[in-house]
Coordinates of C-alpha atoms in Angstrom, one line a residue:
M1 CA 31.3 1.2 -14.4
L2 CA 33.0 0.9 -17.8
L3 CA 35.9 3.1 -16.6
F4 CA 36.3 1.0 -13.4
S5 CA 36.2 -2.2 -15.5
L6 CA 39.0 -0.9 -17.8
F7 CA 41.0 0.2 -14.7
C8 CA 40.6 -3.3 -13.2
M9 CA 41.8 -4.9 -16.5
T10 CA 44.8 -2.6 -16.9
Y11 CA 45.9 -2.7 -13.2
S12 CA 45.4 -6.5 -13.1
Y13 CA 48.2 -6.7 -15.7
R14 CA 50.3 -4.6 -13.3
I15 CA 49.8 -7.3 -10.7
M16 CA 50.5 -10.3 -13.0
G17 CA 52.8 -9.0 -15.7
S18 CA 55.3 -6.9 -13.7
D19 CA 57.6 -7.1 -10.7
N20 CA 57.6 -10.9 -10.2
Y21 CA 56.4 -11.4 -13.8
V22 CA 54.1 -14.3 -12.9
L23 CA 52.4 -14.0 -16.3
H24 CA 55.7 -14.7 -18.0
T25 CA 55.9 -18.1 -16.5
I26 CA 52.6 -19.0 -18.2
F27 CA 53.7 -17.4 -21.5
P28 CA 57.5 -17.8 -21.5
T29 CA 58.0 -17.0 -25.2
L30 CA 56.5 -13.5 -25.0
S31 CA 58.7 -10.9 -26.6
W32 CA 60.4 -8.5 -24.2
Y33 CA 59.7 -5.6 -26.6
I34 CA 55.9 -6.4 -26.2
T35 CA 55.9 -7.0 -22.4
I36 CA 58.0 -3.9 -21.6
R37 CA 55.5 -1.8 -23.5
L38 CA 52.5 -3.5 -21.8
E39 CA 54.1 -3.0 -18.4
Y40 CA 54.5 0.8 -18.9
M41 CA 51.3 1.3 -20.9
T42 CA 49.1 -0.4 -18.2
L43 CA 50.9 1.5 -15.4
F44 CA 50.4 4.9 -17.1
S45 CA 46.8 4.3 -18.4
S46 CA 45.5 2.7 -15.1
I47 CA 46.1 6.0 -13.2
G48 CA 44.4 8.0 -16.0
L49 CA 41.4 5.7 -16.0
Y50 CA 41.1 5.8 -12.2
A51 CA 41.2 9.7 -12.4
L52 CA 38.4 9.7 -15.0
Y53 CA 36.5 7.1 -12.9
T54 CA 36.6 9.4 -10.0
V55 CA 35.2 12.3 -12.1
H56 CA 32.2 10.3 -13.0
L57 CA 31.8 8.8 -9.5
Y58 CA 31.6 12.2 -7.7
P59 CA 31.3 14.8 -10.4
L60 CA 30.2 17.6 -8.0
D61 CA 33.2 17.2 -5.7
V62 CA 36.1 17.2 -8.2
N63 CA 38.0 20.0 -10.0
R64 CA 37.5 18.7 -13.6
K65 CA 40.5 20.7 -14.9
V66 CA 42.8 19.1 -12.4
V67 CA 41.6 15.6 -13.1
Y68 CA 41.5 16.0 -16.9
A69 CA 45.1 17.3 -16.7
I70 CA 46.2 14.2 -14.7
A71 CA 44.4 12.0 -17.3
A72 CA 46.0 13.9 -20.2
F73 CA 49.5 13.3 -18.8
C74 CA 48.8 9.6 -18.2
F75 CA 47.4 8.9 -21.6
G76 CA 50.2 11.0 -23.2
F77 CA 52.7 8.8 -21.4
T78 CA 50.7 5.7 -22.6
L79 CA 50.9 6.9 -26.2
A80 CA 54.7 7.4 -25.8
A81 CA 55.0 3.8 -24.5
L82 CA 53.2 2.6 -27.5
V83 CA 55.2 4.4 -30.2
L84 CA 58.6 5.4 -28.8
P85 CA 61.6 3.0 -28.3
P86 CA 62.0 1.6 -24.8
Y87 CA 65.0 3.8 -24.0
Y88 CA 62.8 6.9 -24.2
F89 CA 59.5 5.9 -22.6
T90 CA 61.3 4.2 -19.7
Q91 CA 62.7 7.7 -18.9
L92 CA 59.2 8.9 -18.2
I93 CA 58.8 6.9 -15.0
N94 CA 60.1 9.7 -12.7
P95 CA 57.8 12.4 -14.1
F96 CA 54.9 9.9 -14.0
L97 CA 55.7 9.2 -10.3
V98 CA 55.2 12.9 -9.6
V99 CA 51.8 12.8 -11.3
M100 CA 50.9 9.6 -9.5
I101 CA 51.9 11.1 -6.1
Y102 CA 49.8 14.2 -6.8
C103 CA 46.9 11.9 -7.8
L104 CA 47.3 9.9 -4.5
I105 CA 47.0 13.2 -2.6
Y106 CA 44.2 14.7 -4.6
T107 CA 41.9 11.6 -4.8
P108 CA 41.6 11.1 -1.0
W109 CA 40.7 14.8 -0.8
V110 CA 37.9 14.3 -3.3
Y111 CA 36.6 11.3 -1.4
Y112 CA 36.8 13.2 1.8
K113 CA 34.7 16.1 0.4
A114 CA 32.2 13.5 -1.0
Y115 CA 32.1 11.9 2.5
K116 CA 31.4 15.3 4.2
R117 CA 28.6 15.9 1.7
R118 CA 27.2 12.5 2.2
R119 CA 27.5 11.2 -1.3
P120 CA 26.3 7.6 -2.0
G121 CA 29.0 5.1 -1.1
S122 CA 31.5 7.8 0.0
Q123 CA 32.3 5.9 3.2
Y124 CA 33.6 2.9 1.2
A125 CA 35.5 5.3 -1.1
M126 CA 37.4 6.7 1.9
L127 CA 38.3 3.2 3.1
S128 CA 39.3 2.0 -0.4
V129 CA 41.6 5.0 -1.2
S130 CA 43.2 4.5 2.2
V131 CA 44.0 0.9 1.3
L132 CA 45.2 2.0 -2.2
M133 CA 47.6 4.5 -0.6
I134 CA 49.1 1.6 1.4
V135 CA 49.6 -0.4 -1.9
F136 CA 51.2 2.6 -3.7
A137 CA 53.4 3.3 -0.6
I138 CA 54.7 -0.2 -0.6
S139 CA 55.3 -0.1 -4.4
L140 CA 57.1 3.2 -4.2
G141 CA 59.1 2.1 -1.2
H142 CA 60.1 -1.1 -3.0
Y143 CA 60.9 0.8 -6.2
W144 CA 63.3 3.2 -4.3
G145 CA 64.8 0.3 -2.3
Y146 CA 63.4 1.3 1.1
L147 CA 61.0 -1.7 1.5
P148 CA 60.8 -5.4 0.6
P149 CA 58.1 -6.4 -1.8
L150 CA 55.6 -7.3 1.0
A151 CA 53.7 -9.3 -1.6
F152 CA 51.1 -10.8 0.8
I153 CA 50.2 -7.4 2.3
S154 CA 49.9 -5.9 -1.2
F155 CA 47.7 -8.8 -2.3
C156 CA 45.3 -8.4 0.7
C157 CA 45.2 -4.6 0.1
Y158 CA 44.3 -5.2 -3.6
M159 CA 41.5 -7.6 -2.7
I160 CA 40.1 -5.1 -0.1
F161 CA 40.4 -2.2 -2.6
F162 CA 38.5 -4.0 -5.4
F163 CA 35.9 -5.3 -2.9
L164 CA 35.3 -1.8 -1.6
Q165 CA 35.1 -0.3 -5.0
S166 CA 32.5 -2.9 -6.0
L167 CA 30.5 -1.9 -2.9
I168 CA 30.7 1.8 -4.1
L169 CA 29.4 0.9 -7.5
S170 CA 26.6 -1.3 -6.1
Y171 CA 25.6 1.5 -3.7
H172 CA 25.8 4.0 -6.5
V173 CA 23.6 1.9 -8.8
S174 CA 21.1 1.3 -6.0
F175 CA 21.0 5.0 -5.1
N176 CA 20.4 6.0 -8.8
L177 CA 17.7 3.4 -9.1
N178 CA 16.0 4.8 -6.0
V179 CA 16.3 8.3 -7.4
A180 CA 14.8 7.1 -10.7
K181 CA 12.0 5.3 -8.9
Q182 CA 11.2 8.5 -6.9
V183 CA 11.2 10.5 -10.2
A184 CA 8.9 8.0 -11.8
E185 CA 6.6 8.0 -8.8
E186 CA 6.5 11.8 -8.8
S187 CA 5.9 11.7 -12.6
S188 CA 3.0 9.2 -12.0
R189 CA 1.5 11.4 -9.3
A190 CA 1.8 14.5 -11.5
K191 CA 0.1 12.5 -14.3
S192 CA -2.7 11.4 -12.0
D193 CA -3.2 15.0 -10.7
F194 CA -3.2 16.3 -14.3
L195 CA -5.7 13.7 -15.4
S196 CA -7.9 14.3 -12.4
T197 CA -7.8 18.1 -12.9
M198 CA -8.5 17.7 -16.6
T199 CA -11.4 15.3 -16.2
H200 CA -12.9 17.6 -13.5
E201 CA -12.6 20.6 -15.9
I202 CA -14.2 18.6 -18.7
R203 CA -17.0 17.1 -16.6
T204 CA -18.0 20.6 -15.4
P205 CA -19.2 21.9 -18.8
L206 CA -20.5 18.5 -19.7
N207 CA -22.8 18.9 -16.7
A208 CA -24.3 21.9 -18.4
V209 CA -24.8 20.2 -21.7
I210 CA -26.3 17.0 -20.3
G211 CA -28.4 18.8 -17.8
L212 CA -29.9 21.3 -20.2
T213 CA -30.5 18.5 -22.7
H214 CA -32.5 16.6 -20.1
L215 CA -34.5 19.8 -19.4
L216 CA -35.2 20.4 -23.0
L217 CA -36.4 16.8 -23.5
K218 CA -38.8 17.3 -20.6
G219 CA -40.2 20.5 -22.2
N220 CA -42.3 18.6 -24.9
P221 CA -40.0 19.5 -27.9
R222 CA -41.1 18.9 -31.4
E223 CA -40.4 15.5 -32.9
E224 CA -37.5 16.8 -34.9
Q225 CA -36.1 18.7 -31.9
A226 CA -36.4 15.6 -29.7
E227 CA -34.4 13.6 -32.3
Y228 CA -31.6 16.2 -32.3
L229 CA -31.7 16.3 -28.5
D230 CA -31.4 12.5 -28.3
V231 CA -28.4 12.6 -30.5
M232 CA -26.8 15.4 -28.4
L233 CA -27.5 13.5 -25.2
F234 CA -26.0 10.3 -26.7
S235 CA -22.9 12.1 -27.9
T236 CA -22.3 13.9 -24.6
N237 CA -22.8 10.7 -22.6
N238 CA -20.3 9.0 -25.0
L239 CA -17.8 11.8 -24.3
L240 CA -18.4 11.4 -20.6
S241 CA -17.8 7.7 -20.9
I242 CA -14.5 8.3 -22.6
V243 CA -13.4 10.8 -19.9
N244 CA -14.4 8.3 -17.2
D245 CA -12.5 5.5 -18.9
V246 CA -9.3 7.5 -19.0
L247 CA -9.7 8.5 -15.3
D248 CA -10.7 5.0 -14.3
Y249 CA -7.6 3.4 -16.0
N250 CA -5.4 6.0 -14.3
K251 CA -6.9 5.1 -10.9
I252 CA -6.5 1.4 -11.5
E253 CA -2.8 1.9 -12.4
A254 CA -2.4 4.0 -9.2
G255 CA -4.2 1.4 -7.1
K256 CA -6.8 3.9 -5.9
I257 CA -10.0 2.4 -7.3
T258 CA -12.5 1.3 -4.7
F259 CA -15.7 -0.8 -4.9
E260 CA -19.0 -0.4 -3.1
K261 CA -20.7 -3.3 -1.5
I262 CA -24.4 -2.5 -1.6
E263 CA -27.6 -4.3 -2.7
M264 CA -28.1 -4.5 -6.4
D265 CA -30.4 -6.2 -8.9
M266 CA -28.2 -8.0 -11.4
A267 CA -31.2 -8.9 -13.6
M268 CA -32.5 -5.3 -13.7
I269 CA -29.0 -4.0 -14.5
I270 CA -28.7 -6.3 -17.5
R271 CA -32.2 -5.4 -18.7
N272 CA -31.5 -1.7 -18.3
I273 CA -28.2 -2.0 -20.2
A274 CA -29.9 -3.9 -23.0
K275 CA -32.8 -1.4 -23.1
G276 CA -30.3 1.6 -23.1
M277 CA -28.3 0.0 -26.0
Q278 CA -31.4 -1.0 -28.0
I279 CA -31.5 2.1 -30.1
T280 CA -27.8 2.0 -30.9
A281 CA -28.1 -1.7 -31.9
A282 CA -31.2 -1.1 -33.9
D283 CA -29.4 1.7 -35.9
K284 CA -27.0 -1.0 -37.2
G285 CA -29.9 -3.5 -37.8
L286 CA -28.9 -5.7 -34.9
E287 CA -31.2 -7.6 -32.6
M288 CA -30.7 -7.1 -28.8
R289 CA -31.4 -10.2 -26.8
V290 CA -31.6 -10.7 -23.1
N291 CA -31.2 -14.2 -21.6
I292 CA -31.5 -14.3 -17.8
D293 CA -31.6 -17.5 -15.8
T294 CA -35.0 -18.0 -14.1
A295 CA -33.2 -19.1 -11.0
L296 CA -31.8 -15.6 -10.5
Q297 CA -34.7 -14.3 -8.3
T298 CA -32.7 -12.5 -5.6
K299 CA -30.6 -9.3 -5.4
V300 CA -26.9 -9.5 -4.6
M301 CA -24.3 -7.4 -2.8
G302 CA -21.8 -5.6 -5.1
D303 CA -21.0 -2.4 -6.8
P304 CA -23.8 -1.6 -9.2
T305 CA -21.9 1.3 -10.8
R306 CA -18.8 -0.7 -11.6
T307 CA -20.9 -3.8 -12.6
T308 CA -22.9 -1.6 -15.0
Q309 CA -19.7 -0.1 -16.4
I310 CA -18.2 -3.6 -17.0
I311 CA -21.2 -5.0 -18.8
S312 CA -21.8 -1.8 -20.7
N313 CA -18.2 -1.8 -22.0
L314 CA -18.7 -5.4 -23.2
V315 CA -22.1 -4.6 -24.9
N316 CA -20.6 -1.4 -26.5
N317 CA -17.7 -3.5 -27.8
A318 CA -20.0 -6.1 -29.2
I319 CA -22.2 -3.5 -31.0
K320 CA -19.1 -1.8 -32.4
F321 CA -17.7 -4.9 -34.0
T322 CA -20.9 -6.5 -35.2
S323 CA -22.5 -5.4 -38.5
S324 CA -25.3 -8.0 -38.7
G325 CA -27.0 -10.6 -36.5
Y326 CA -27.6 -10.1 -32.8
I327 CA -26.1 -9.1 -29.5
E328 CA -27.0 -11.3 -26.5
V329 CA -26.4 -10.3 -22.9
G330 CA -27.3 -12.7 -20.2
A331 CA -26.7 -14.2 -16.7
E332 CA -26.8 -17.7 -15.4
V333 CA -26.7 -19.0 -11.8
T334 CA -23.8 -21.6 -11.6
N335 CA -24.0 -22.1 -7.8
M336 CA -26.5 -21.1 -5.2
A337 CA -25.8 -21.3 -1.4
K338 CA -27.4 -19.9 1.7
H339 CA -25.2 -16.7 1.9
H340 CA -23.8 -16.3 -1.6
V341 CA -24.5 -17.0 -5.3
T342 CA -22.1 -17.5 -8.2
L343 CA -23.1 -16.0 -11.5
K344 CA -21.9 -16.4 -15.1
V345 CA -22.5 -13.1 -17.0
W346 CA -21.8 -13.0 -20.8
V347 CA -22.1 -10.8 -23.8
K348 CA -22.3 -12.7 -27.1
D349 CA -22.2 -11.2 -30.6
T350 CA -22.2 -12.4 -34.3
G351 CA -19.5 -9.9 -35.3
I352 CA -16.1 -10.1 -36.9
G353 CA -14.5 -12.4 -34.3
I354 CA -11.0 -12.4 -33.0
A355 CA -8.1 -14.7 -34.1
E356 CA -6.9 -16.9 -31.3
D357 CA -3.4 -15.5 -31.3
K358 CA -4.9 -12.0 -30.6
H359 CA -7.0 -13.0 -27.6
K360 CA -4.5 -11.8 -25.0
L361 CA -3.5 -8.7 -27.0
I362 CA -7.0 -7.1 -27.1
F363 CA -7.0 -6.8 -23.3
E364 CA -3.9 -4.5 -23.3
R365 CA -4.5 -0.8 -22.9
F366 CA -5.1 1.3 -26.0
T367 CA -4.6 -1.9 -28.1
Q368 CA -6.9 -3.6 -30.6
A369 CA -6.4 -6.8 -32.5
D370 CA -5.6 -4.9 -35.7
S371 CA -4.2 -1.3 -36.1
S372 CA -6.8 -0.6 -38.7
I373 CA -9.6 -1.4 -36.3
S374 CA -9.5 2.0 -34.6
R375 CA -9.8 3.7 -37.9
S376 CA -12.7 1.5 -39.0
F377 CA -14.6 1.2 -35.7
G378 CA -13.3 4.0 -33.5
G379 CA -12.8 4.0 -29.7
T380 CA -9.9 4.4 -27.3
G381 CA -9.1 0.7 -26.8
L382 CA -9.6 1.1 -23.0
G383 CA -13.0 -0.5 -22.4
L384 CA -11.9 -4.2 -22.4
S385 CA -8.7 -3.4 -20.4
I386 CA -10.7 -1.5 -17.7
S387 CA -13.3 -4.3 -17.5
K388 CA -10.6 -6.9 -17.2
K389 CA -8.7 -5.1 -14.4
M390 CA -11.9 -4.2 -12.5
L391 CA -12.9 -7.9 -12.5
E392 CA -9.5 -9.0 -11.4
L393 CA -9.7 -6.6 -8.5
Q394 CA -12.9 -8.4 -7.5
N395 CA -11.3 -11.8 -7.8
S396 CA -12.9 -12.6 -11.2
T397 CA -11.5 -12.9 -14.7
L398 CA -12.8 -11.7 -18.1
Q399 CA -12.6 -14.6 -20.5
L400 CA -13.2 -14.9 -24.3
N401 CA -14.4 -17.5 -26.7
S402 CA -14.1 -16.3 -30.3
K403 CA -13.5 -17.4 -33.9
V404 CA -12.8 -15.2 -36.9
G405 CA -16.0 -14.5 -38.8
E406 CA -18.3 -16.3 -36.3
G407 CA -18.4 -13.8 -33.5
S408 CA -17.2 -13.5 -29.9
T409 CA -18.4 -14.3 -26.4
F410 CA -17.0 -12.3 -23.5
Y411 CA -17.9 -13.7 -20.1
F412 CA -16.9 -13.7 -16.4
V413 CA -17.9 -15.8 -13.4
Q414 CA -18.2 -13.9 -10.1
R415 CA -19.3 -14.8 -6.6
F416 CA -21.7 -12.4 -4.9
E417 CA -22.8 -12.4 -1.3
L418 CA -26.6 -12.3 -0.7
P419 CA -28.1 -9.4 1.2
E420 CA -29.6 -10.0 4.6
K421 CA -32.5 -7.7 3.9
Q422 CA -34.0 -5.7 1.1
V423 CA -33.8 -1.9 0.8
S424 CA -36.3 0.4 -0.7
K425 CA -36.2 1.1 -4.4
P426 CA -35.4 4.5 -5.8
I427 CA -38.4 6.6 -6.8
P428 CA -38.6 7.1 -10.6
V429 CA -38.3 10.9 -11.1
D430 CA -41.0 10.9 -13.8
A431 CA -43.5 9.3 -11.4
A432 CA -43.0 11.9 -8.7
A433 CA -42.0 15.1 -10.4
D434 CA -45.5 16.1 -11.5
D435 CA -46.7 16.0 -7.9
K436 CA -44.1 18.6 -6.8
P437 CA -43.1 16.5 -3.8
F438 CA -40.7 19.2 -2.5
T439 CA -43.3 21.9 -2.2
G440 CA -42.5 23.9 1.0
I441 CA -39.0 22.6 1.2
N442 CA -36.3 25.3 1.3
I443 CA -32.8 24.2 0.0
L444 CA -29.5 26.1 0.1
L445 CA -27.6 25.6 -3.2
V446 CA -23.9 26.5 -3.0
D447 CA -21.9 26.5 -6.3
D448 CA -19.6 29.0 -8.1
N449 CA -20.6 27.8 -11.6
Q450 CA -23.6 29.6 -13.0
M451 CA -24.5 26.8 -15.4
N452 CA -24.5 24.3 -12.6
I453 CA -26.7 26.6 -10.5
L454 CA -29.1 27.0 -13.4
I455 CA -29.5 23.3 -14.0
A456 CA -29.8 22.3 -10.3
Q457 CA -32.1 25.2 -9.6
T458 CA -34.4 24.4 -12.5
Y459 CA -34.7 20.7 -11.4
L460 CA -35.4 21.6 -7.8
K461 CA -38.0 24.3 -8.6
K462 CA -39.7 21.9 -11.1
W463 CA -40.0 19.5 -8.1
G464 CA -41.5 22.2 -6.0
A465 CA -38.6 23.3 -3.8
T466 CA -37.6 26.8 -2.9
V467 CA -33.9 27.5 -3.7
D468 CA -31.5 30.0 -2.1
V469 CA -28.2 30.4 -3.9
A470 CA -24.7 31.1 -2.6
S471 CA -21.6 31.3 -4.8
N472 CA -18.9 30.3 -2.3
G473 CA -18.6 28.8 1.2
Q474 CA -18.4 32.0 3.1
E475 CA -21.5 33.4 1.4
A476 CA -23.2 30.1 2.3
L477 CA -22.3 30.5 6.0
D478 CA -23.7 34.0 5.9
R479 CA -27.0 33.0 4.2
F480 CA -27.6 29.7 6.0
D481 CA -30.6 29.6 8.4
H482 CA -30.9 26.3 10.2
L483 CA -34.6 27.0 11.0
K484 CA -35.4 27.7 7.3
H485 CA -33.1 25.4 5.2
R486 CA -33.9 21.7 5.2
L487 CA -31.0 20.7 3.0
I488 CA -27.7 22.0 1.7
L489 CA -26.3 21.2 -1.7
L490 CA -22.6 22.1 -1.5
D491 CA -20.1 22.2 -4.3
L492 CA -16.6 21.1 -3.1
H493 CA -14.3 23.3 -5.2
M494 CA -15.1 27.0 -4.8
P495 CA -13.1 30.2 -4.2
V496 CA -12.9 32.0 -0.8
L497 CA -14.0 28.9 1.2
D498 CA -14.3 25.5 -0.3
G499 CA -17.0 22.9 0.4
Y500 CA -14.9 20.8 2.8
E501 CA -14.1 23.7 5.1
T502 CA -17.7 25.0 4.9
A503 CA -19.0 21.6 6.0
K504 CA -16.5 21.5 8.9
I505 CA -17.6 24.9 10.2
I506 CA -21.3 24.1 9.9
R507 CA -20.8 20.8 11.9
S508 CA -18.6 22.5 14.4
N509 CA -21.5 24.8 15.2
G510 CA -23.6 21.8 16.2
I511 CA -25.9 22.0 13.1
N512 CA -27.1 18.7 11.8
T513 CA -28.9 19.9 8.6
P514 CA -28.2 17.3 5.8
I515 CA -25.4 18.2 3.4
I516 CA -25.0 16.7 0.0
A517 CA -21.7 17.3 -1.8
L518 CA -21.7 18.3 -5.4
T519 CA -18.6 17.2 -7.3
A520 CA -17.3 16.9 -10.9
N521 CA -14.9 14.2 -9.6
L522 CA -16.1 10.7 -9.5
P523 CA -18.2 10.4 -6.3
G524 CA -16.1 7.4 -5.0
E525 CA -13.0 9.6 -5.1
V526 CA -14.2 12.1 -2.6
A527 CA -16.8 10.1 -0.6
D528 CA -14.6 9.2 2.3
Y529 CA -13.1 12.7 2.8
A530 CA -16.5 14.3 2.4
A531 CA -17.9 12.0 5.0
S532 CA -15.0 12.9 7.4
T533 CA -15.9 16.6 7.2
G534 CA -19.6 15.9 8.1
M535 CA -21.2 15.6 4.7
D536 CA -24.0 13.0 4.3
D537 CA -23.8 12.0 0.7
V538 CA -22.3 12.9 -2.7
V539 CA -23.9 13.6 -6.1
G540 CA -21.7 13.6 -9.2
K541 CA -21.7 16.1 -12.0
P542 CA -23.1 15.9 -14.7
F543 CA -26.4 15.7 -12.7
L544 CA -28.6 12.8 -13.6
P545 CA -32.2 13.8 -12.8
D546 CA -33.1 10.4 -11.1
E547 CA -30.0 10.5 -8.9
L548 CA -30.4 14.1 -7.8
F549 CA -34.1 13.6 -7.1
N550 CA -33.6 10.4 -5.1
K551 CA -30.8 11.9 -3.0
V552 CA -32.7 15.0 -2.2
H553 CA -35.9 13.0 -1.5
K554 CA -34.0 10.7 0.9
F555 CA -32.7 13.5 3.1
V556 CA -35.8 15.6 2.9
A557 CA -37.9 12.6 4.0
A558 CA -35.5 11.9 6.8
T559 CA -35.8 15.4 8.2
E560 CA -39.6 15.2 8.1
V561 CA -39.5 12.0 10.1
S562 CA -37.1 13.5 12.7

C-alpha cells in the first residue's frame, strides 16, 4: 500500500506537471531547472515504484531478479536526474523507454500468471494493466509523433487504472484479514483442544487422589490422620476448582458452555455452600452467616452445578479478602408469580473493599484490583470473571457495592421458572451404604486406568455390588452378559475400542442394559454425544461418592421395576 501510494504521488505529477504543464499555470514562477528535474525524476521513479509494488502484490508469481533489475535502472536514472545537469539526464530517456517497454511486457505476464493461479484481486490486476498499456501506448505514440495527445481518453484510462488498483488493494486486504481470521480461529481451536486435553489428563490422577482420600476418611482414621486427610482433600478440591475454572473460561470464550434446566433448591444450595466454607472461614476467625428470605419456600428450575459454582466463587473471593468480621451469603425473593420467581442472591463481607475506579477492572480475566493482591492473597483471578460471564449468559448481571476498608457486597438478580412437580431427593450415601443396597447386583466396570478401577470397584463392593472389570471396549463386549450384568460403567477414552463405539455396538445388538459413561471431561461437554450413542447418563471424574451412588442406585432401581 505504501509503494502504491508513492507511485500514485509520483505519477500524478506526470499528469499535472508535464506535457501540457497544467501545474505551471498554478505556479508560473517555478524554476525550469527544478521542474525539468521533477519531470524526469517522477517519470523514472514511478516505473521503479510500480515494479516494486508488483513484487509485493504477487511475490510468488514474479522473478525477483528481473523486477529488482528494472527498479535498479529506474532509481539509477532518478538519481542521475537529481545530480546531473539537464543535458546529460535528458539523454537517458531512450534507454529508459526500453526499460519501460520491457516492464510493460513483463507486468501483464506476471498478472496473467497470478490470474491463472487465482491470486486475490488478479482479475482486477489484468484489467488495470490492460488500461495502463493503453495509456503508455498513447504516450509513446504521442512522444514519437504518431498520435495526437488524446487527453480525454488518457484521463479516463488513468481513472479506471487507479480505481482498479484500489479494488486490488481492498481485495488483498480483505483476503489477508480472512486468512488472519482463519489462523486465529485455528489457533483458538488448538488452544481449546490443548486445554481440554490437559484438563482431562490432570483430572484423571486427581480422581485417584480424591477417591482414595474419601475412602481413607471412611476407614475410621486416627484423629491426626483425619486432619491430614481433610487438608489433602481440601487441597485437591482446590486444584480441581482451578482446573475447572481454566476450562470453563475457555469454554465461555468459545461459546460452548451449556446450562441445565432442572429442579434445584436454592436455599439448600446456599446453606450447603456456607456449611462447606465454614471451616475455611473459621480458620481465619471469620463468622459465616446465612440469611435466606422466609418467602423462599419453593424449588426453582435452573442449573444447580453452575449456580453452586457462581455462589462458591463469590464466597471464596469474600473469604480470601477478609481478615476479620463476617461473611454473609443470602437470598431474597424480590418478585413472586404463578410460574416464576425473581431472586436476589448476595455475598457480603467485611474485607478490604474495592476502590470505585477498580469496580469494572476486577471482572476482567486474570485481573485483580492491585497487582500485589495475587502475591498477598493468591488465586488465578478467574473466579469473578467466570461468574460474571455465566450470569450474563443466563440474562443476569453480577453487581458490586463496595468501599475501601468497609467491605464488599457482590449480588445478582435472576429470574427462575418454578417447577411443575417435585422430583425425588438423592439418597445420602452415608445413610444407605451400611445396608449394602447393591447386594446381588452385578456391574460391568470398563476402564483402562487401574487407579480409577480401584476406586470405583472399592466403592461398589462396599455398597454390596459384584464387579466384573474390563480394560477396553473390545474386552467389555467379550465379557458382557446381558443376563448377568445389570449395569455398565463405561469409560469414554480407551485403547482398542473407545466407550462411544462400544455403546453403539451394544445398542445395535438390541441390548437395553443401562450404561453410565465415565469421563474426566466435564459431564456437560460429552452428555449430548454420549446420549446419541445410547448411553443413559454421565458421571464425572473425580468420582464423588454421593453422585456415583445415586446414579448407580437410580438405574439399578429402574431395572428392578422393569
